């Protein structure tokens, strides 16, 4: 089952890359495994996937020690400052930084562990009240501020587009994030690169790739629906 799902997602990614004239190697597939048991993660790992996304510190804490060491773990969910210490130095990338205060805490924990922590700035592109993320307008200032923290490195932007039935509805949002990343790159801010654009989920990852995504976060499309009532 999972193998077939993954094959389908992979096929779609290749199609979207082809349509956009992009090389497949430009896009990293992150398997979003939140709520799913490690047996399922292992199955996907055995198919060659090395990037996994989780949205809870507690779940990361449980899964990381029992899964193979060469996995790159991505923290994609809202992160509370008091939990940063549990994942600092252990995850490959924190996608969900949207305040200076959070970045400051990441910097403190990174210093303690003598590491540099790569992060993305989460942008609430459609200004949905239910979602975290800085506004497009505030993003540049936030990037400039955070860039001064010695032990964090901004690598790009992340966004969660609205939940829509037709992915085309999100195309302009994705395009807007891409443009924002170009604007930020053109400012040549020290310690800031805009190489990563984390956007696109099960419902809209093909459109996101066409608009420049370099990381897509796919959960349901690989692992099936999530059951939160268990
Ligand atoms: C759950 C989640 C995803 C994956 O969502 P699907 O629609 O299941 O692909 C992607 N990104 C974030 C931030 C998530 O929390």
JSON list of C-alpha atoms and ligand atoms in Angstrom, two decimals:
[
{"chain": "A", "resi": 1, "resn": "UNK", "atom": "CA", "xyz": [0.00, 0.00, 0.00]},
{"chain": "A", "resi": 2, "resn": "UNK", "atom": "CA", "xyz": [2.53, 2.61, 1.18]},
{"chain": "A", "resi": 3, "resn": "UNK", "atom": "CA", "xyz": [4.91, 1.55, -1.54]},
{"chain": "A", "resi": 4, "resn": "UNK", "atom": "CA", "xyz": [2.26, 2.19, -4.20]},
{"chain": "A", "resi": 5, "resn": "UNK", "atom": "CA", "xyz": [1.30, 5.53, -2.64]},
{"chain": "A", "resi": 6, "resn": "UNK", "atom": "CA", "xyz": [4.91, 6.62, -2.62]},
{"chain": "A", "resi": 7, "resn": "UNK", "atom": "CA", "xyz": [5.39, 5.54, -6.22]},
{"chain": "A", "resi": 8, "resn": "UNK", "atom": "CA", "xyz": [2.38, 7.63, -7.23]},
{"chain": "A", "resi": 9, "resn": "UNK", "atom": "CA", "xyz": [3.67, 10.70, -5.38]},
{"chain": "A", "resi": 10, "resn": "UNK", "atom": "CA", "xyz": [7.08, 10.23, -6.96]},
{"chain": "A", "resi": 11, "resn": "UNK", "atom": "CA", "xyz": [5.49, 10.03, -10.39]},
{"chain": "A", "resi": 12, "resn": "UNK", "atom": "CA", "xyz": [3.54, 13.22, -9.76]},
{"chain": "A", "resi": 13, "resn": "UNK", "atom": "CA", "xyz": [6.66, 15.04, -8.59]},
{"chain": "A", "resi": 14, "resn": "UNK", "atom": "CA", "xyz": [8.49, 14.00, -11.75]},
{"chain": "A", "resi": 15, "resn": "UNK", "atom": "CA", "xyz": [5.56, 15.17, -13.86]},
{"chain": "A", "resi": 16, "resn": "UNK", "atom": "CA", "xyz": [5.42, 18.56, -12.16]},
{"chain": "A", "resi": 17, "resn": "UNK", "atom": "CA", "xyz": [9.19, 18.99, -12.52]},
{"chain": "A", "resi": 18, "resn": "UNK", "atom": "CA", "xyz": [8.98, 18.14, -16.19]},
{"chain": "A", "resi": 19, "resn": "UNK", "atom": "CA", "xyz": [6.12, 20.56, -16.75]},
{"chain": "A", "resi": 20, "resn": "UNK", "atom": "CA", "xyz": [8.10, 23.34, -15.08]},
{"chain": "A", "resi": 21, "resn": "UNK", "atom": "CA", "xyz": [11.37, 22.48, -16.83]},
{"chain": "A", "resi": 22, "resn": "UNK", "atom": "CA", "xyz": [12.99, 21.67, -13.52]},
{"chain": "A", "resi": 23, "resn": "UNK", "atom": "CA", "xyz": [15.31, 18.83, -12.60]},
{"chain": "A", "resi": 24, "resn": "UNK", "atom": "CA", "xyz": [13.90, 16.22, -10.22]},
{"chain": "A", "resi": 25, "resn": "UNK", "atom": "CA", "xyz": [16.94, 16.67, -7.98]},
{"chain": "A", "resi": 26, "resn": "UNK", "atom": "CA", "xyz": [15.81, 20.23, -7.17]},
{"chain": "A", "resi": 27, "resn": "UNK", "atom": "CA", "xyz": [12.88, 18.96, -5.12]},
{"chain": "A", "resi": 28, "resn": "UNK", "atom": "CA", "xyz": [13.11, 17.09, -1.81]},
{"chain": "A", "resi": 29, "resn": "UNK", "atom": "CA", "xyz": [10.15, 14.98, -0.78]},
{"chain": "A", "resi": 30, "resn": "UNK", "atom": "CA", "xyz": [9.51, 15.13, 2.96]},
{"chain": "A", "resi": 31, "resn": "UNK", "atom": "CA", "xyz": [7.33, 12.28, 4.20]},
{"chain": "A", "resi": 32, "resn": "UNK", "atom": "CA", "xyz": [5.09, 13.80, 6.86]},
{"chain": "A", "resi": 33, "resn": "UNK", "atom": "CA", "xyz": [4.69, 10.98, 9.36]},
{"chain": "A", "resi": 34, "resn": "UNK", "atom": "CA", "xyz": [2.88, 12.69, 12.25]},
{"chain": "A", "resi": 35, "resn": "UNK", "atom": "CA", "xyz": [0.47, 10.36, 14.15]},
{"chain": "A", "resi": 36, "resn": "UNK", "atom": "CA", "xyz": [1.81, 7.36, 12.20]},
{"chain": "A", "resi": 37, "resn": "UNK", "atom": "CA", "xyz": [3.56, 4.41, 13.89]},
{"chain": "A", "resi": 38, "resn": "UNK", "atom": "CA", "xyz": [7.28, 3.83, 13.34]},
{"chain": "A", "resi": 39, "resn": "UNK", "atom": "CA", "xyz": [6.55, 0.60, 11.45]},
{"chain": "A", "resi": 40, "resn": "UNK", "atom": "CA", "xyz": [5.03, 2.71, 8.70]},
{"chain": "A", "resi": 41, "resn": "UNK", "atom": "CA", "xyz": [7.97, 5.10, 8.73]},
{"chain": "A", "resi": 42, "resn": "UNK", "atom": "CA", "xyz": [10.34, 2.16, 8.45]},
{"chain": "A", "resi": 43, "resn": "UNK", "atom": "CA", "xyz": [8.43, 0.89, 5.41]},
{"chain": "A", "resi": 44, "resn": "UNK", "atom": "CA", "xyz": [8.89, 4.21, 3.66]},
{"chain": "A", "resi": 45, "resn": "UNK", "atom": "CA", "xyz": [12.51, 4.38, 4.80]},
{"chain": "A", "resi": 46, "resn": "UNK", "atom": "CA", "xyz": [13.07, 1.01, 3.15]},
{"chain": "A", "resi": 47, "resn": "UNK", "atom": "CA", "xyz": [11.84, 2.55, -0.10]},
{"chain": "A", "resi": 48, "resn": "UNK", "atom": "CA", "xyz": [14.65, 5.09, 0.10]},
{"chain": "A", "resi": 49, "resn": "UNK", "atom": "CA", "xyz": [13.04, 8.06, 1.85]},
{"chain": "A", "resi": 50, "resn": "UNK", "atom": "CA", "xyz": [15.41, 9.82, 4.26]},
{"chain": "A", "resi": 51, "resn": "UNK", "atom": "CA", "xyz": [13.50, 13.04, 5.02]},
{"chain": "A", "resi": 52, "resn": "UNK", "atom": "CA", "xyz": [10.68, 12.83, 7.54]},
{"chain": "A", "resi": 53, "resn": "UNK", "atom": "CA", "xyz": [8.48, 15.64, 8.87]},
{"chain": "A", "resi": 54, "resn": "UNK", "atom": "CA", "xyz": [6.85, 15.80, 12.30]},
{"chain": "A", "resi": 55, "resn": "UNK", "atom": "CA", "xyz": [4.89, 18.58, 13.96]},
{"chain": "A", "resi": 56, "resn": "UNK", "atom": "CA", "xyz": [5.26, 17.69, 17.64]},
{"chain": "A", "resi": 57, "resn": "UNK", "atom": "CA", "xyz": [8.37, 17.68, 19.80]},
{"chain": "A", "resi": 58, "resn": "UNK", "atom": "CA", "xyz": [7.10, 14.78, 21.87]},
{"chain": "A", "resi": 59, "resn": "UNK", "atom": "CA", "xyz": [6.55, 12.62, 18.81]},
{"chain": "A", "resi": 60, "resn": "UNK", "atom": "CA", "xyz": [10.00, 13.47, 17.46]},
{"chain": "A", "resi": 61, "resn": "UNK", "atom": "CA", "xyz": [11.44, 12.51, 20.81]},
{"chain": "A", "resi": 62, "resn": "UNK", "atom": "CA", "xyz": [9.80, 9.10, 20.61]},
{"chain": "A", "resi": 63, "resn": "UNK", "atom": "CA", "xyz": [10.56, 8.34, 16.99]},
{"chain": "A", "resi": 64, "resn": "UNK", "atom": "CA", "xyz": [14.09, 9.65, 16.52]},
{"chain": "A", "resi": 65, "resn": "UNK", "atom": "CA", "xyz": [15.87, 7.17, 18.84]},
{"chain": "A", "resi": 66, "resn": "UNK", "atom": "CA", "xyz": [14.21, 4.10, 17.33]},
{"chain": "A", "resi": 67, "resn": "UNK", "atom": "CA", "xyz": [14.63, 5.00, 13.66]},
{"chain": "A", "resi": 68, "resn": "UNK", "atom": "CA", "xyz": [17.84, 4.78, 11.58]},
{"chain": "A", "resi": 69, "resn": "UNK", "atom": "CA", "xyz": [20.41, 7.46, 12.24]},
{"chain": "A", "resi": 70, "resn": "UNK", "atom": "CA", "xyz": [20.76, 8.72, 8.70]},
{"chain": "A", "resi": 71, "resn": "UNK", "atom": "CA", "xyz": [17.25, 10.17, 8.68]},
{"chain": "A", "resi": 72, "resn": "UNK", "atom": "CA", "xyz": [16.89, 13.93, 8.35]},
{"chain": "A", "resi": 73, "resn": "UNK", "atom": "CA", "xyz": [14.11, 15.03, 10.67]},
{"chain": "A", "resi": 74, "resn": "UNK", "atom": "CA", "xyz": [12.13, 18.14, 9.84]},
{"chain": "A", "resi": 75, "resn": "UNK", "atom": "CA", "xyz": [10.25, 20.07, 12.50]},
{"chain": "A", "resi": 76, "resn": "UNK", "atom": "CA", "xyz": [7.30, 21.45, 10.55]},
{"chain": "A", "resi": 77, "resn": "UNK", "atom": "CA", "xyz": [4.83, 22.30, 13.31]},
{"chain": "A", "resi": 78, "resn": "UNK", "atom": "CA", "xyz": [4.36, 25.25, 15.63]},
{"chain": "A", "resi": 79, "resn": "UNK", "atom": "CA", "xyz": [7.22, 25.25, 18.13]},
{"chain": "A", "resi": 80, "resn": "UNK", "atom": "CA", "xyz": [6.96, 26.50, 21.69]},
{"chain": "A", "resi": 81, "resn": "UNK", "atom": "CA", "xyz": [10.03, 28.17, 23.09]},
{"chain": "A", "resi": 82, "resn": "UNK", "atom": "CA", "xyz": [10.21, 25.90, 26.15]},
{"chain": "A", "resi": 83, "resn": "UNK", "atom": "CA", "xyz": [10.47, 22.86, 23.88]},
{"chain": "A", "resi": 84, "resn": "UNK", "atom": "CA", "xyz": [13.31, 24.06, 21.67]},
{"chain": "A", "resi": 85, "resn": "UNK", "atom": "CA", "xyz": [15.93, 22.47, 23.96]},
{"chain": "A", "resi": 86, "resn": "UNK", "atom": "CA", "xyz": [14.61, 18.99, 23.22]},
{"chain": "A", "resi": 87, "resn": "UNK", "atom": "CA", "xyz": [15.19, 19.17, 19.47]},
{"chain": "A", "resi": 88, "resn": "UNK", "atom": "CA", "xyz": [18.10, 21.61, 19.15]},
{"chain": "A", "resi": 89, "resn": "UNK", "atom": "CA", "xyz": [20.93, 19.91, 17.30]},
{"chain": "A", "resi": 90, "resn": "UNK", "atom": "CA", "xyz": [18.83, 16.85, 16.56]},
{"chain": "A", "resi": 91, "resn": "UNK", "atom": "CA", "xyz": [16.64, 17.96, 13.69]},
{"chain": "A", "resi": 92, "resn": "UNK", "atom": "CA", "xyz": [17.97, 18.81, 10.25]},
{"chain": "A", "resi": 93, "resn": "UNK", "atom": "CA", "xyz": [15.74, 21.85, 9.75]},
{"chain": "A", "resi": 94, "resn": "UNK", "atom": "CA", "xyz": [13.14, 23.83, 11.69]},
{"chain": "A", "resi": 95, "resn": "UNK", "atom": "CA", "xyz": [10.56, 25.02, 9.15]},
{"chain": "A", "resi": 96, "resn": "UNK", "atom": "CA", "xyz": [8.28, 26.97, 11.45]},
{"chain": "A", "resi": 97, "resn": "UNK", "atom": "CA", "xyz": [10.06, 30.03, 12.84]},
{"chain": "A", "resi": 98, "resn": "UNK", "atom": "CA", "xyz": [7.75, 33.01, 12.82]},
{"chain": "A", "resi": 99, "resn": "UNK", "atom": "CA", "xyz": [8.88, 35.25, 15.68]},
{"chain": "A", "resi": 100, "resn": "UNK", "atom": "CA", "xyz": [12.15, 36.80, 16.80]},
{"chain": "A", "resi": 101, "resn": "UNK", "atom": "CA", "xyz": [11.61, 35.45, 20.31]},
{"chain": "A", "resi": 102, "resn": "UNK", "atom": "CA", "xyz": [11.50, 31.87, 19.03]},
{"chain": "A", "resi": 103, "resn": "UNK", "atom": "CA", "xyz": [14.64, 32.38, 16.92]},
{"chain": "A", "resi": 104, "resn": "UNK", "atom": "CA", "xyz": [16.35, 33.88, 19.95]},
{"chain": "A", "resi": 105, "resn": "UNK", "atom": "CA", "xyz": [15.61, 30.77, 22.01]},
{"chain": "A", "resi": 106, "resn": "UNK", "atom": "CA", "xyz": [16.84, 28.52, 19.17]},
{"chain": "A", "resi": 107, "resn": "UNK", "atom": "CA", "xyz": [20.03, 30.59, 19.15]},
{"chain": "A", "resi": 108, "resn": "UNK", "atom": "CA", "xyz": [20.50, 30.13, 22.91]},
{"chain": "A", "resi": 109, "resn": "UNK", "atom": "CA", "xyz": [20.09, 26.36, 22.69]},
{"chain": "A", "resi": 110, "resn": "UNK", "atom": "CA", "xyz": [22.32, 26.17, 19.60]},
{"chain": "A", "resi": 111, "resn": "UNK", "atom": "CA", "xyz": [25.06, 28.02, 21.46]},
{"chain": "A", "resi": 112, "resn": "UNK", "atom": "CA", "xyz": [24.78, 25.65, 24.43]},
{"chain": "A", "resi": 113, "resn": "UNK", "atom": "CA", "xyz": [25.27, 22.70, 22.11]},
{"chain": "A", "resi": 114, "resn": "UNK", "atom": "CA", "xyz": [27.86, 24.46, 20.02]},
{"chain": "A", "resi": 115, "resn": "UNK", "atom": "CA", "xyz": [25.95, 23.97, 16.78]},
{"chain": "A", "resi": 116, "resn": "UNK", "atom": "CA", "xyz": [24.50, 26.13, 14.03]},
{"chain": "A", "resi": 117, "resn": "UNK", "atom": "CA", "xyz": [20.79, 25.48, 13.52]},
{"chain": "A", "resi": 118, "resn": "UNK", "atom": "CA", "xyz": [19.26, 25.92, 10.05]},
{"chain": "A", "resi": 119, "resn": "UNK", "atom": "CA", "xyz": [15.77, 27.38, 9.99]},
{"chain": "A", "resi": 120, "resn": "UNK", "atom": "CA", "xyz": [13.07, 28.57, 7.62]},
{"chain": "A", "resi": 121, "resn": "UNK", "atom": "CA", "xyz": [10.81, 31.56, 8.18]},
{"chain": "A", "resi": 122, "resn": "UNK", "atom": "CA", "xyz": [7.14, 30.58, 8.12]},
{"chain": "A", "resi": 123, "resn": "UNK", "atom": "CA", "xyz": [4.99, 33.00, 6.16]},
{"chain": "A", "resi": 124, "resn": "UNK", "atom": "CA", "xyz": [1.22, 33.09, 6.48]},
{"chain": "A", "resi": 125, "resn": "UNK", "atom": "CA", "xyz": [0.76, 33.90, 2.83]},
{"chain": "A", "resi": 126, "resn": "UNK", "atom": "CA", "xyz": [-3.04, 34.00, 2.77]},
{"chain": "A", "resi": 127, "resn": "UNK", "atom": "CA", "xyz": [-3.24, 35.78, 6.14]},
{"chain": "A", "resi": 128, "resn": "UNK", "atom": "CA", "xyz": [-5.46, 33.10, 7.60]},
{"chain": "A", "resi": 129, "resn": "UNK", "atom": "CA", "xyz": [-6.27, 33.70, 11.26]},
{"chain": "A", "resi": 130, "resn": "UNK", "atom": "CA", "xyz": [-6.09, 29.99, 12.05]},
{"chain": "A", "resi": 131, "resn": "UNK", "atom": "CA", "xyz": [-2.49, 29.76, 10.91]},
{"chain": "A", "resi": 132, "resn": "UNK", "atom": "CA", "xyz": [0.87, 30.70, 12.37]},
{"chain": "A", "resi": 133, "resn": "UNK", "atom": "CA", "xyz": [3.47, 32.56, 10.35]},
{"chain": "A", "resi": 134, "resn": "UNK", "atom": "CA", "xyz": [4.62, 36.09, 9.83]},
{"chain": "A", "resi": 135, "resn": "UNK", "atom": "CA", "xyz": [2.86, 38.30, 7.31]},
{"chain": "A", "resi": 136, "resn": "UNK", "atom": "CA", "xyz": [4.47, 38.87, 3.95]},
{"chain": "A", "resi": 137, "resn": "UNK", "atom": "CA", "xyz": [4.91, 42.51, 4.90]},
{"chain": "A", "resi": 138, "resn": "UNK", "atom": "CA", "xyz": [6.78, 41.76, 8.12]},
{"chain": "A", "resi": 139, "resn": "UNK", "atom": "CA", "xyz": [8.89, 38.93, 6.71]},
{"chain": "A", "resi": 140, "resn": "UNK", "atom": "CA", "xyz": [11.82, 41.02, 5.50]},
{"chain": "A", "resi": 141, "resn": "UNK", "atom": "CA", "xyz": [12.21, 42.85, 8.82]},
{"chain": "A", "resi": 142, "resn": "UNK", "atom": "CA", "xyz": [12.02, 39.58, 10.69]},
{"chain": "A", "resi": 143, "resn": "UNK", "atom": "CA", "xyz": [14.68, 38.03, 8.46]},
{"chain": "A", "resi": 144, "resn": "UNK", "atom": "CA", "xyz": [16.95, 41.04, 9.00]},
{"chain": "A", "resi": 145, "resn": "UNK", "atom": "CA", "xyz": [16.57, 40.80, 12.77]},
{"chain": "A", "resi": 146, "resn": "UNK", "atom": "CA", "xyz": [17.07, 37.04, 12.99]},
{"chain": "A", "resi": 147, "resn": "UNK", "atom": "CA", "xyz": [20.08, 37.18, 10.65]},
{"chain": "A", "resi": 148, "resn": "UNK", "atom": "CA", "xyz": [22.05, 38.83, 13.46]},
{"chain": "A", "resi": 149, "resn": "UNK", "atom": "CA", "xyz": [21.76, 35.78, 15.71]},
{"chain": "A", "resi": 150, "resn": "UNK", "atom": "CA", "xyz": [25.07, 33.97, 15.51]},
{"chain": "A", "resi": 151, "resn": "UNK", "atom": "CA", "xyz": [23.99, 30.34, 15.80]},
{"chain": "A", "resi": 152, "resn": "UNK", "atom": "CA", "xyz": [20.95, 30.23, 13.55]},
{"chain": "A", "resi": 153, "resn": "UNK", "atom": "CA", "xyz": [20.98, 30.30, 9.74]},
{"chain": "A", "resi": 154, "resn": "UNK", "atom": "CA", "xyz": [18.00, 31.26, 7.67]},
{"chain": "A", "resi": 155, "resn": "UNK", "atom": "CA", "xyz": [17.87, 28.97, 4.64]},
{"chain": "A", "resi": 156, "resn": "UNK", "atom": "CA", "xyz": [14.59, 30.02, 3.10]},
{"chain": "A", "resi": 157, "resn": "UNK", "atom": "CA", "xyz": [10.84, 30.28, 3.54]},
{"chain": "A", "resi": 158, "resn": "UNK", "atom": "CA", "xyz": [8.00, 27.94, 4.42]},
{"chain": "A", "resi": 159, "resn": "UNK", "atom": "CA", "xyz": [4.28, 28.33, 3.96]},
{"chain": "A", "resi": 160, "resn": "UNK", "atom": "CA", "xyz": [1.09, 26.37, 4.54]},
{"chain": "A", "resi": 161, "resn": "UNK", "atom": "CA", "xyz": [-1.35, 27.36, 1.83]},
{"chain": "A", "resi": 162, "resn": "UNK", "atom": "CA", "xyz": [-5.12, 27.33, 2.42]},
{"chain": "A", "resi": 163, "resn": "UNK", "atom": "CA", "xyz": [-6.96, 24.03, 2.37]},
{"chain": "A", "resi": 164, "resn": "UNK", "atom": "CA", "xyz": [-8.74, 24.19, -0.99]},
{"chain": "A", "resi": 165, "resn": "UNK", "atom": "CA", "xyz": [-10.44, 21.68, -3.24]},
{"chain": "A", "resi": 166, "resn": "UNK", "atom": "CA", "xyz": [-8.77, 22.99, -6.40]},
{"chain": "A", "resi": 167, "resn": "UNK", "atom": "CA", "xyz": [-5.00, 23.38, -6.00]},
{"chain": "A", "resi": 168, "resn": "UNK", "atom": "CA", "xyz": [-5.00, 26.03, -8.72]},
{"chain": "A", "resi": 169, "resn": "UNK", "atom": "CA", "xyz": [-6.50, 28.36, -6.13]},
{"chain": "A", "resi": 170, "resn": "UNK", "atom": "CA", "xyz": [-3.16, 28.31, -4.33]},
{"chain": "A", "resi": 171, "resn": "UNK", "atom": "CA", "xyz": [-0.96, 29.00, -7.35]},
{"chain": "A", "resi": 172, "resn": "UNK", "atom": "CA", "xyz": [-0.76, 32.74, -6.80]},
{"chain": "A", "resi": 173, "resn": "UNK", "atom": "CA", "xyz": [0.08, 32.23, -3.13]},
{"chain": "A", "resi": 174, "resn": "UNK", "atom": "CA", "xyz": [2.98, 29.97, -4.05]},
{"chain": "A", "resi": 175, "resn": "UNK", "atom": "CA", "xyz": [4.09, 32.46, -6.68]},
{"chain": "A", "resi": 176, "resn": "UNK", "atom": "CA", "xyz": [3.95, 35.21, -4.05]},
{"chain": "A", "resi": 177, "resn": "UNK", "atom": "CA", "xyz": [6.20, 33.27, -1.69]},
{"chain": "A", "resi": 178, "resn": "UNK", "atom": "CA", "xyz": [8.67, 32.62, -4.49]},
{"chain": "A", "resi": 179, "resn": "UNK", "atom": "CA", "xyz": [8.72, 36.33, -5.32]},
{"chain": "A", "resi": 180, "resn": "UNK", "atom": "CA", "xyz": [9.21, 37.21, -1.66]},
{"chain": "A", "resi": 181, "resn": "UNK", "atom": "CA", "xyz": [12.19, 34.87, -1.48]},
{"chain": "A", "resi": 182, "resn": "UNK", "atom": "CA", "xyz": [13.69, 36.56, -4.56]},
{"chain": "A", "resi": 183, "resn": "UNK", "atom": "CA", "xyz": [13.15, 39.98, -2.98]},
{"chain": "A", "resi": 184, "resn": "UNK", "atom": "CA", "xyz": [14.87, 38.84, 0.20]},
{"chain": "A", "resi": 185, "resn": "UNK", "atom": "CA", "xyz": [17.75, 37.24, -1.68]},
{"chain": "A", "resi": 186, "resn": "UNK", "atom": "CA", "xyz": [18.30, 40.48, -3.59]},
{"chain": "A", "resi": 187, "resn": "UNK", "atom": "CA", "xyz": [18.92, 42.26, -0.29]},
{"chain": "A", "resi": 188, "resn": "UNK", "atom": "CA", "xyz": [22.08, 40.20, 0.18]},
{"chain": "A", "resi": 189, "resn": "UNK", "atom": "CA", "xyz": [21.68, 39.95, 3.93]},
{"chain": "A", "resi": 190, "resn": "UNK", "atom": "CA", "xyz": [24.65, 38.38, 5.73]},
{"chain": "A", "resi": 191, "resn": "UNK", "atom": "CA", "xyz": [24.09, 34.78, 6.84]},
{"chain": "A", "resi": 192, "resn": "UNK", "atom": "CA", "xyz": [20.82, 34.53, 4.92]},
{"chain": "A", "resi": 193, "resn": "UNK", "atom": "CA", "xyz": [20.26, 32.27, 1.92]},
{"chain": "A", "resi": 194, "resn": "UNK", "atom": "CA", "xyz": [16.99, 31.64, 0.13]},
{"chain": "A", "resi": 195, "resn": "UNK", "atom": "CA", "xyz": [17.76, 28.23, -1.33]},
{"chain": "A", "resi": 196, "resn": "UNK", "atom": "CA", "xyz": [14.83, 26.46, 0.27]},
{"chain": "A", "resi": 197, "resn": "UNK", "atom": "CA", "xyz": [11.15, 26.99, -0.42]},
{"chain": "A", "resi": 198, "resn": "UNK", "atom": "CA", "xyz": [9.11, 24.57, 1.68]},
{"chain": "A", "resi": 199, "resn": "UNK", "atom": "CA", "xyz": [5.61, 24.61, 0.21]},
{"chain": "A", "resi": 200, "resn": "UNK", "atom": "CA", "xyz": [3.04, 22.16, -1.09]},
{"chain": "A", "resi": 201, "resn": "UNK", "atom": "CA", "xyz": [1.18, 19.36, 0.73]},
{"chain": "A", "resi": 202, "resn": "UNK", "atom": "CA", "xyz": [-0.86, 16.39, -0.47]},
{"chain": "A", "resi": 203, "resn": "UNK", "atom": "CA", "xyz": [-3.53, 18.57, -2.05]},
{"chain": "A", "resi": 204, "resn": "UNK", "atom": "CA", "xyz": [-1.30, 21.01, -3.89]},
{"chain": "A", "resi": 205, "resn": "UNK", "atom": "CA", "xyz": [2.32, 19.86, -4.14]},
{"chain": "A", "resi": 206, "resn": "UNK", "atom": "CA", "xyz": [2.33, 19.65, -7.92]},
{"chain": "A", "resi": 207, "resn": "UNK", "atom": "CA", "xyz": [1.29, 23.28, -8.29]},
{"chain": "A", "resi": 208, "resn": "UNK", "atom": "CA", "xyz": [3.83, 24.24, -5.60]},
{"chain": "A", "resi": 209, "resn": "UNK", "atom": "CA", "xyz": [6.62, 22.54, -7.56]},
{"chain": "A", "resi": 210, "resn": "UNK", "atom": "CA", "xyz": [5.57, 24.33, -10.73]},
{"chain": "A", "resi": 211, "resn": "UNK", "atom": "CA", "xyz": [5.91, 27.59, -8.79]},
{"chain": "A", "resi": 212, "resn": "UNK", "atom": "CA", "xyz": [9.34, 26.83, -7.38]},
{"chain": "A", "resi": 213, "resn": "UNK", "atom": "CA", "xyz": [9.03, 24.64, -4.27]},
{"chain": "A", "resi": 214, "resn": "UNK", "atom": "CA", "xyz": [12.28, 22.91, -3.33]},
{"chain": "A", "resi": 215, "resn": "UNK", "atom": "CA", "xyz": [10.72, 20.91, -0.49]},
{"chain": "A", "resi": 216, "resn": "UNK", "atom": "CA", "xyz": [7.23, 19.42, -0.51]},
{"chain": "A", "resi": 217, "resn": "UNK", "atom": "CA", "xyz": [5.66, 18.04, 2.67]},
{"chain": "A", "resi": 218, "resn": "UNK", "atom": "CA", "xyz": [3.41, 15.11, 1.87]},
{"chain": "A", "resi": 219, "resn": "UNK", "atom": "CA", "xyz": [1.58, 13.17, 4.59]},
{"chain": "A", "resi": 220, "resn": "UNK", "atom": "CA", "xyz": [-1.81, 11.80, 3.55]},
{"chain": "A", "resi": 221, "resn": "UNK", "atom": "CA", "xyz": [-0.65, 11.07, 0.01]},
{"chain": "A", "resi": 222, "resn": "UNK", "atom": "CA", "xyz": [1.91, 8.62, 1.36]},
{"chain": "A", "resi": 223, "resn": "UNK", "atom": "CA", "xyz": [0.58, 7.33, 4.68]},
{"chain": "A", "resi": 224, "resn": "UNK", "atom": "CA", "xyz": [-3.17, 7.72, 4.16]},
{"chain": "A", "resi": 225, "resn": "UNK", "atom": "CA", "xyz": [-5.64, 9.67, 6.27]},
{"chain": "A", "resi": 226, "resn": "UNK", "atom": "CA", "xyz": [-4.71, 10.51, 9.84]},
{"chain": "A", "resi": 227, "resn": "UNK", "atom": "CA", "xyz": [-6.86, 9.37, 12.75]},
{"chain": "A", "resi": 228, "resn": "UNK", "atom": "CA", "xyz": [-6.64, 11.79, 15.65]},
{"chain": "A", "resi": 229, "resn": "UNK", "atom": "CA", "xyz": [-9.12, 9.96, 17.88]},
{"chain": "A", "resi": 230, "resn": "UNK", "atom": "CA", "xyz": [-6.98, 6.94, 18.63]},
{"chain": "B", "resi": 1, "resn": "LIG", "atom": "C1", "xyz": [0.36, 17.67, 8.37]},
{"chain": "B", "resi": 1, "resn": "LIG", "atom": "C2", "xyz": [1.21, 18.64, 7.64]},
{"chain": "B", "resi": 1, "resn": "LIG", "atom": "C3", "xyz": [1.57, 18.43, 6.29]},
{"chain": "B", "resi": 1, "resn": "LIG", "atom": "C4", "xyz": [1.08, 17.24, 5.47]},
{"chain": "B", "resi": 1, "resn": "LIG", "atom": "O1", "xyz": [-0.27, 17.38, 5.18]},
{"chain": "B", "resi": 1, "resn": "LIG", "atom": "P1", "xyz": [-0.99, 16.38, 4.13]},
{"chain": "B", "resi": 1, "resn": "LIG", "atom": "O2", "xyz": [-2.13, 17.17, 3.64]},
{"chain": "B", "resi": 1, "resn": "LIG", "atom": "O3", "xyz": [-1.38, 15.18, 4.90]},
{"chain": "B", "resi": 1, "resn": "LIG", "atom": "O4", "xyz": [0.00, 16.07, 3.08]},
{"chain": "B", "resi": 1, "resn": "LIG", "atom": "C5", "xyz": [2.40, 19.34, 5.69]},
{"chain": "B", "resi": 1, "resn": "LIG", "atom": "N1", "xyz": [2.86, 20.42, 6.35]},
{"chain": "B", "resi": 1, "resn": "LIG", "atom": "C6", "xyz": [2.55, 20.67, 7.63]},
{"chain": "B", "resi": 1, "resn": "LIG", "atom": "C7", "xyz": [3.11, 21.87, 8.30]},
{"chain": "B", "resi": 1, "resn": "LIG", "atom": "C8", "xyz": [1.72, 19.79, 8.32]},
{"chain": "B", "resi": 1, "resn": "LIG", "atom": "O5", "xyz": [1.40, 20.05, 9.60]}
]
